[in-house]
PDB file of C-alpha atoms in Angstrom:
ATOM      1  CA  UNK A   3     -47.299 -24.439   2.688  1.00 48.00           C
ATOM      2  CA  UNK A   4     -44.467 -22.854   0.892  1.00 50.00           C
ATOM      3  CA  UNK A   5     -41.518 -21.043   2.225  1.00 51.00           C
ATOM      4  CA  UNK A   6     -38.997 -18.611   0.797  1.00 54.00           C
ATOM      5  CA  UNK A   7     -35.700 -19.383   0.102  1.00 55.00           C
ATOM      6  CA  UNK A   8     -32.947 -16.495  -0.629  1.00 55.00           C
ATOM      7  CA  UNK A   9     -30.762 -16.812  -3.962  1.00 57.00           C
ATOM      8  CA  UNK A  10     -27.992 -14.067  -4.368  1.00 62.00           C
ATOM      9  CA  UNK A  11     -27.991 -14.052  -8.031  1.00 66.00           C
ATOM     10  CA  UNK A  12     -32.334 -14.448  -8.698  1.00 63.00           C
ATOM     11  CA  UNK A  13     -33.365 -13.187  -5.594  1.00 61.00           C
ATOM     12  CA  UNK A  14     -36.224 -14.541  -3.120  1.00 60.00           C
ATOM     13  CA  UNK A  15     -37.499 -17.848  -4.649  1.00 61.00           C
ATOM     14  CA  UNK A  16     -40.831 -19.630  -3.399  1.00 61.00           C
ATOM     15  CA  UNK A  17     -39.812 -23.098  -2.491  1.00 70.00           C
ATOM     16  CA  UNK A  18     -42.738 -26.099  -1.855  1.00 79.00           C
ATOM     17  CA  UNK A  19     -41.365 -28.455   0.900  1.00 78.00           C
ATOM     18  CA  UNK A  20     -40.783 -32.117   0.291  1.00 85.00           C
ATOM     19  CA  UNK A  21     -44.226 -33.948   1.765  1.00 86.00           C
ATOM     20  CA  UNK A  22     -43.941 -36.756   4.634  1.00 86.00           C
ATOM     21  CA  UNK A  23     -43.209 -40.172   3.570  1.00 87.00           C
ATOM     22  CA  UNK A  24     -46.684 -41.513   2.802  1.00 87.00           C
ATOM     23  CA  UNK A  25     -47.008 -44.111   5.719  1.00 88.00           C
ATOM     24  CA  UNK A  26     -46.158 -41.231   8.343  1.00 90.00           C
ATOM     25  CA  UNK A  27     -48.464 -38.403   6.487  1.00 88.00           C
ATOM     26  CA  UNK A  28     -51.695 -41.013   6.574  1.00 89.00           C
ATOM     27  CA  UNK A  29     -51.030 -42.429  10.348  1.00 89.00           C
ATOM     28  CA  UNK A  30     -50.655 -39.117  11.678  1.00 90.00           C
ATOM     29  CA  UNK A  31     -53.717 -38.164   9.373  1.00 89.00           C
ATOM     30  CA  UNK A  32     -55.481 -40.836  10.833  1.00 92.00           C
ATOM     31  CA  UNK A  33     -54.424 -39.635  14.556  1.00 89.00           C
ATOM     32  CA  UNK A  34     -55.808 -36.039  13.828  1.00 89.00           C
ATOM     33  CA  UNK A  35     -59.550 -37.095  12.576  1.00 88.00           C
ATOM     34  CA  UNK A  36     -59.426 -39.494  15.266  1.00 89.00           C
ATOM     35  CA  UNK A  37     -58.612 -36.360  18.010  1.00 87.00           C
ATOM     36  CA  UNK A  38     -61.524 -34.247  16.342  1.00 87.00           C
ATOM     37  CA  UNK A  39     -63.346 -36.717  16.484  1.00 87.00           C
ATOM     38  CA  UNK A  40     -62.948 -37.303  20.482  1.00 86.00           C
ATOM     39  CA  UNK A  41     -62.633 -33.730  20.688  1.00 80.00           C
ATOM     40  CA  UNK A  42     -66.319 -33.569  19.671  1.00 82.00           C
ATOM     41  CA  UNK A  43     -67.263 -36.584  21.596  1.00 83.00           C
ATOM     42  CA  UNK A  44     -65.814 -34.475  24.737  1.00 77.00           C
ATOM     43  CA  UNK A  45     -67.761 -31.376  23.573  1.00 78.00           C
ATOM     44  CA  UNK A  46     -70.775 -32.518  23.463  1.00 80.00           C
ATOM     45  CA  UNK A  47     -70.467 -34.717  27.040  1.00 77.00           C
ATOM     46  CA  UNK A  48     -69.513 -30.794  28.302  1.00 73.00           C
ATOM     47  CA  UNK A  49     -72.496 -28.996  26.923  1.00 74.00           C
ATOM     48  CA  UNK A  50     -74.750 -32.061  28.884  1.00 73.00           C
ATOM     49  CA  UNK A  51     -72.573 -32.047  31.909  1.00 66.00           C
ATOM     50  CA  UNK A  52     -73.771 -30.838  35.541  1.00 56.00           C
ATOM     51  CA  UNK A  53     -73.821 -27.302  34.925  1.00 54.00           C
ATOM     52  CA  UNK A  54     -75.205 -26.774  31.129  1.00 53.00           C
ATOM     53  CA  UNK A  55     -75.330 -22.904  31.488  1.00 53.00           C
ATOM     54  CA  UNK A  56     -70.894 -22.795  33.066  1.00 51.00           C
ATOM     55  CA  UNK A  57     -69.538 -23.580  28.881  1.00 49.00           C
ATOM     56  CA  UNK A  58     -65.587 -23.758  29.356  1.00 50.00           C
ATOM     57  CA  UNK A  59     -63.728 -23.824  26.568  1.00 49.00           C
ATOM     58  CA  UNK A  60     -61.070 -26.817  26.233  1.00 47.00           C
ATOM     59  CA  UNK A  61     -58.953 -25.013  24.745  1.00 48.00           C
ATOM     60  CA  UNK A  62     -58.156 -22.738  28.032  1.00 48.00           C
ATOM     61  CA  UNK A  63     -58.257 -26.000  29.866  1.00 58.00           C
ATOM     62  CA  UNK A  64     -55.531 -28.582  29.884  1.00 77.00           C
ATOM     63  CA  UNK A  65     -54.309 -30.812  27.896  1.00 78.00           C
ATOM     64  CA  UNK A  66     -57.251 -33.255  27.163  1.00 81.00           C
ATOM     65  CA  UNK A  67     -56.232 -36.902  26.790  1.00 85.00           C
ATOM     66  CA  UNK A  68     -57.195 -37.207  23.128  1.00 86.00           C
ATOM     67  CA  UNK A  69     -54.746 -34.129  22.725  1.00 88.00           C
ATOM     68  CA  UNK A  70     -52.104 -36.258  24.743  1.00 88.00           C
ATOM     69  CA  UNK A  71     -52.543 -38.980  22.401  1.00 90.00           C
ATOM     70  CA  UNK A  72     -52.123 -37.387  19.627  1.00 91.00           C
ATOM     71  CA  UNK A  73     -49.247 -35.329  20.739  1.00 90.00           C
ATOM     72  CA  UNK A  74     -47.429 -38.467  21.455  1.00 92.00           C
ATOM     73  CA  UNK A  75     -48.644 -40.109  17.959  1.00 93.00           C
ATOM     74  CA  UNK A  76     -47.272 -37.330  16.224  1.00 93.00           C
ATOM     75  CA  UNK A  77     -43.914 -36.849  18.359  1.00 93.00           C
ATOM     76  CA  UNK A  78     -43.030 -40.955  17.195  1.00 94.00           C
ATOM     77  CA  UNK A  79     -43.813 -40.393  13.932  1.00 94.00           C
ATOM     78  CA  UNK A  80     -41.096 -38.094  13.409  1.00 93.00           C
ATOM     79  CA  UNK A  81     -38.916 -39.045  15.758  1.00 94.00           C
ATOM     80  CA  UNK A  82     -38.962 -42.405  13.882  1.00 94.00           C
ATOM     81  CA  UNK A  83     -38.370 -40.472  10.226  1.00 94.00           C
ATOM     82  CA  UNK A  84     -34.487 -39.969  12.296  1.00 95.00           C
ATOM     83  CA  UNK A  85     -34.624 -44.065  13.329  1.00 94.00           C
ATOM     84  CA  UNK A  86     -30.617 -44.961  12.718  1.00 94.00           C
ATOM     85  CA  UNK A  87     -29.163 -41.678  13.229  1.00 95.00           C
ATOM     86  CA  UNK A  88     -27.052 -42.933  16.035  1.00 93.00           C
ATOM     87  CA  UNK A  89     -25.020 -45.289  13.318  1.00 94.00           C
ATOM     88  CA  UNK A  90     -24.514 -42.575  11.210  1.00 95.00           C
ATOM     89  CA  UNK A  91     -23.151 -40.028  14.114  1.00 93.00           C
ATOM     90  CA  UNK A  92     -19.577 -39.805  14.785  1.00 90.00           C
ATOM     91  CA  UNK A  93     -17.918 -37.017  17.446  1.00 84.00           C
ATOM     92  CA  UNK A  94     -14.664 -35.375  16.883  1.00 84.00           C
ATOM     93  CA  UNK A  95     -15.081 -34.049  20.141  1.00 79.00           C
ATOM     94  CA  UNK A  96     -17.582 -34.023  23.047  1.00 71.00           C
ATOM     95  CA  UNK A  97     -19.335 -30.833  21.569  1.00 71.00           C
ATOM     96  CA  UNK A  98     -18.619 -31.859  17.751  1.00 79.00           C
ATOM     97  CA  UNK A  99     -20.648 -34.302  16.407  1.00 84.00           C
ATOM     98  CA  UNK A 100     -20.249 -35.430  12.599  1.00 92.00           C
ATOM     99  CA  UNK A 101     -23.278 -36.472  10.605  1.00 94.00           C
ATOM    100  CA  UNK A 102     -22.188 -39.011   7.716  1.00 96.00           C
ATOM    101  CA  UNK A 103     -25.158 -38.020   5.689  1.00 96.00           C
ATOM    102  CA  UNK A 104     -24.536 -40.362   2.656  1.00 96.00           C
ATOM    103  CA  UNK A 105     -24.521 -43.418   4.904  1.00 97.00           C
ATOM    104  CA  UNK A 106     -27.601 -42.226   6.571  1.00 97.00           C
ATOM    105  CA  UNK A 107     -29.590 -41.526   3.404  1.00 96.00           C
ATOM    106  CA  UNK A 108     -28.265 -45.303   2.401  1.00 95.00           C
ATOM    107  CA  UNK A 109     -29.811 -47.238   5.060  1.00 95.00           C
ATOM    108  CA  UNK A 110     -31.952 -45.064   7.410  1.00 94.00           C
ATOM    109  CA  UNK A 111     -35.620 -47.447   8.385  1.00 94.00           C
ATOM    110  CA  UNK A 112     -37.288 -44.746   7.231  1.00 93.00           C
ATOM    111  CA  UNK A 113     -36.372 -44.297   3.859  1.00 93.00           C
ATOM    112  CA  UNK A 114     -37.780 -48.019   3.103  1.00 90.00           C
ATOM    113  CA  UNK A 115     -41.378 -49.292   3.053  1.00 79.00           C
ATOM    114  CA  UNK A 116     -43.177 -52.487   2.300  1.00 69.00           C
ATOM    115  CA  UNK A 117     -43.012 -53.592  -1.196  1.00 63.00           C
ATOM    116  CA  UNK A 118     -46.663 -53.638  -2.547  1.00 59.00           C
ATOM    117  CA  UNK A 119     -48.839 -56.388  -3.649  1.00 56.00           C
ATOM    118  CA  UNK A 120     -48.778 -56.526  -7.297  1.00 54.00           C
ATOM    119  CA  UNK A 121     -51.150 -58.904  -9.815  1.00 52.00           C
ATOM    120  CA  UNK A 122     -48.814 -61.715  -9.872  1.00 53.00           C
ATOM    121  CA  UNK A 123     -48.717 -62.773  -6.397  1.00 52.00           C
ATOM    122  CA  UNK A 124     -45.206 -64.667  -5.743  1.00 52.00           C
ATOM    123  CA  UNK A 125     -45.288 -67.443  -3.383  1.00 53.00           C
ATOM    124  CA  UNK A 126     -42.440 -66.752  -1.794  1.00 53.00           C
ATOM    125  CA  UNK A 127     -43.380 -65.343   1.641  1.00 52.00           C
ATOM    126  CA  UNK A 128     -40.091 -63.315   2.275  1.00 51.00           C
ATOM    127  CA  UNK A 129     -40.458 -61.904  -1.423  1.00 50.00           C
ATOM    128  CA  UNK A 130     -44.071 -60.284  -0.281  1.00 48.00           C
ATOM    129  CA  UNK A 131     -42.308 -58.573   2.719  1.00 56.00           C
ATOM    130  CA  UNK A 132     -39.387 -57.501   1.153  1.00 73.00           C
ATOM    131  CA  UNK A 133     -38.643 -53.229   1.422  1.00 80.00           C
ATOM    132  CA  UNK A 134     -38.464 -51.117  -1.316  1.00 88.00           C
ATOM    133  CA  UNK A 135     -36.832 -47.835  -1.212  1.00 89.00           C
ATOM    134  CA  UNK A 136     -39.338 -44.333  -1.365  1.00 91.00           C
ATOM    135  CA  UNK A 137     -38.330 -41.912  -3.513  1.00 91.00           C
ATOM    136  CA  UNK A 138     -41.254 -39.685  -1.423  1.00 92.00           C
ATOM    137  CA  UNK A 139     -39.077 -40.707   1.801  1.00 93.00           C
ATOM    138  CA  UNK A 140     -35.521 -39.827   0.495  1.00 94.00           C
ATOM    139  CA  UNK A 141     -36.351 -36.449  -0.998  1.00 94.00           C
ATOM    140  CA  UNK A 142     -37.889 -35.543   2.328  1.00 94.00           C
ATOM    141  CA  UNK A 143     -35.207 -37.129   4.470  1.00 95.00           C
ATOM    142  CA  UNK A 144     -32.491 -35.962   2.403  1.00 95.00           C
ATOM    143  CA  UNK A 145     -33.907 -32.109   3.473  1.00 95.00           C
ATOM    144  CA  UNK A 146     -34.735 -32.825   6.896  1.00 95.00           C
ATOM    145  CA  UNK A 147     -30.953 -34.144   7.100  1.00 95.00           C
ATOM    146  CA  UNK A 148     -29.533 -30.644   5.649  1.00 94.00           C
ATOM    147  CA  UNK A 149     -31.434 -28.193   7.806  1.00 93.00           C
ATOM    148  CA  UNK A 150     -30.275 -26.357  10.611  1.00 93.00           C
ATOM    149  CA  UNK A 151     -33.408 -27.591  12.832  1.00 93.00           C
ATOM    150  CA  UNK A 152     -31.246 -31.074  12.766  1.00 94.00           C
ATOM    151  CA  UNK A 153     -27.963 -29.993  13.328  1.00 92.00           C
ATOM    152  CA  UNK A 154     -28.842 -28.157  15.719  1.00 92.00           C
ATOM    153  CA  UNK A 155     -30.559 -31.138  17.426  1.00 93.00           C
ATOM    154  CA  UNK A 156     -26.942 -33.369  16.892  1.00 92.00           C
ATOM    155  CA  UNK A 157     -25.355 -30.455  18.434  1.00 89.00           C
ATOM    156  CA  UNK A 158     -27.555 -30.538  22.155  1.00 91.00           C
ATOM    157  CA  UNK A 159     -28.294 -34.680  22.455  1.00 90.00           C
ATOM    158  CA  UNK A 160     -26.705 -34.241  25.682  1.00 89.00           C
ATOM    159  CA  UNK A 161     -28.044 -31.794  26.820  1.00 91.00           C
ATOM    160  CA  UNK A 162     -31.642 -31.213  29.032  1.00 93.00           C
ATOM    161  CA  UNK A 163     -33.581 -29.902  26.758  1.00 93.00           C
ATOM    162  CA  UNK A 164     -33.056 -33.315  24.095  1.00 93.00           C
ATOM    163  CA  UNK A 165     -34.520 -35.695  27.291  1.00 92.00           C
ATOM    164  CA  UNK A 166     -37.911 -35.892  25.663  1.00 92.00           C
ATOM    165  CA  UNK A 167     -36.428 -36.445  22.007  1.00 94.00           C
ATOM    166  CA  UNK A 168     -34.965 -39.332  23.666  1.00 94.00           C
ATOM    167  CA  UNK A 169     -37.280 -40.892  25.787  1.00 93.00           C
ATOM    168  CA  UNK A 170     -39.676 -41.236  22.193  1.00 93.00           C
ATOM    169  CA  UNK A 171     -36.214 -42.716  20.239  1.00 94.00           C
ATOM    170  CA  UNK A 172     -36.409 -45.211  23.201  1.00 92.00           C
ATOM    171  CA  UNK A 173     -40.242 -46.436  22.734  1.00 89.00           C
ATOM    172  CA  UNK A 174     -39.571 -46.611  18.984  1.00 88.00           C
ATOM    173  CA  UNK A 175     -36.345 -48.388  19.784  1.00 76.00           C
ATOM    174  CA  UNK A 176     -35.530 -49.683  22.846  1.00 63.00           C
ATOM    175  CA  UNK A 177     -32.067 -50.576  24.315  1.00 59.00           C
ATOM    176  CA  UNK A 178     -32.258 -54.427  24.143  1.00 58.00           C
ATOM    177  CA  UNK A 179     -31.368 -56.625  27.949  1.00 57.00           C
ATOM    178  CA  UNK A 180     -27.830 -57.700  27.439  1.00 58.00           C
ATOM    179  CA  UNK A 181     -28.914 -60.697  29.459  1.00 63.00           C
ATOM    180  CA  UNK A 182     -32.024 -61.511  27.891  1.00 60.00           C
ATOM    181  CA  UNK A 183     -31.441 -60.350  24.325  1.00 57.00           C
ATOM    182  CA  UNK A 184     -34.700 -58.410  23.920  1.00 53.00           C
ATOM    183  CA  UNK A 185     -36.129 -54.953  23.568  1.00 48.00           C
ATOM    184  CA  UNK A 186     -38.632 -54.312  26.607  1.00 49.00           C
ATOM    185  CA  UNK A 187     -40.762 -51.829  24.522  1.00 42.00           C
ATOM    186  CA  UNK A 188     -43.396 -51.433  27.777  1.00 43.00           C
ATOM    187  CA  UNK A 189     -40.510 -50.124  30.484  1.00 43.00           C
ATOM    188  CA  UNK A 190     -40.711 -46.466  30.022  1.00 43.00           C
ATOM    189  CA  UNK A 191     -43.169 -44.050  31.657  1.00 45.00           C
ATOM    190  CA  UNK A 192     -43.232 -41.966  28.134  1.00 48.00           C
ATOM    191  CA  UNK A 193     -45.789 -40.042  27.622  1.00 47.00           C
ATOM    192  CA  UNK A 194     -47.087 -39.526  31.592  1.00 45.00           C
ATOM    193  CA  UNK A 195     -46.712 -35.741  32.751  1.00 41.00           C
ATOM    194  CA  UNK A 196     -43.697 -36.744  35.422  1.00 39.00           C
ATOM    195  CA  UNK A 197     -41.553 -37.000  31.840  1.00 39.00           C
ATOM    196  CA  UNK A 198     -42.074 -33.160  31.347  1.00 37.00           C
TER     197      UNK A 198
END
């Protein structure tokens, strides 16, 4: 979609967003076809259930667990576009938090993905894994970063109304066992209705 964006000296402007970094536009791609798809599955098992003449419609009813699914799918892949925010965040005060954008837009996860395959194989196992930064990825991080959607979300971490924001930062990185060492990426209840 497009949206309008105001210039004092030429007036309203028609703006096209940046699009998703590729590997988050095709998983959560993937998630929808795979909830229409269940969505349909669940349809038809419906129209043969007990009572073939009492139709509801699912959307009325609640939340269906393909719907759950992909609800979650979706909230970690953008919660994990902001993965490193926390290094980049600095407070003045309890209530003022700074950004350092620059820094952010330097080393954020999600601005990197896997360097591609190309004809002449290298050898070199850690050359095949190595990162390579997405243009696609900084263009669209570098306007999430600047809108007032995020700032407004540095603004209220502490508060109430952030809990679920950080309950999906914690699956997509957990706090790692000071005794142990390692992340325990199974010890949350995310996702289950008593996290609403």
């Amino acid at each position: 979609g497009r949206f309008a964006e105001y210039d004092g000296r030429r007036g309203a402007r028609t703006k096209i967003p940046p699009a998703l970094p590729a590997s988050v536009s095709t998983s959560i791609s993937k998630a929808l076809f795979r909830l229409l798809r269940e969505d349909d599955e669940l349809e038809e098992l419906m129209k043969t259930s007990m009572f073939p003449g009492c139709r509801r419609s699912l959307r009325l009813e609640n939340e269906s667990m393909p719907e759950r699914k992909f609800r979650i799918h979706v909230a970690i892949q953008i919660c994990s576009l902001v993965r490193g925010y926390q290094d980049c965040l600095f407070f003045v005060s309890a209530s003022q938090p700074v950004f350092n954008r620059d820094r952010f837009l330097r080393q954020a996860p999600a601005l990197f993905e896997d360097k591609r395959p190309t004809a002449l194989i290298d050898i070199n196992y850690t050359d095949r894994m190595a990162k390579i930064l997405s243009p696609r990825s900084k263009r669209f991080l570098s306007v999430l970063v600047n809108t007032q959607h995020f700032h407004q979300l540095l603004e209220r971490l502490s508060e109430e109304e952030t809990s679920y924001f950080h309950e999906v930062m914690d699956t997509i990185e957990p706090e790692e066992d000071p005794t142990t060492g390692s992340k325990d990426y199974f010890s949350t209840s995310f996702g289950t209705s008593q996290c609403e």
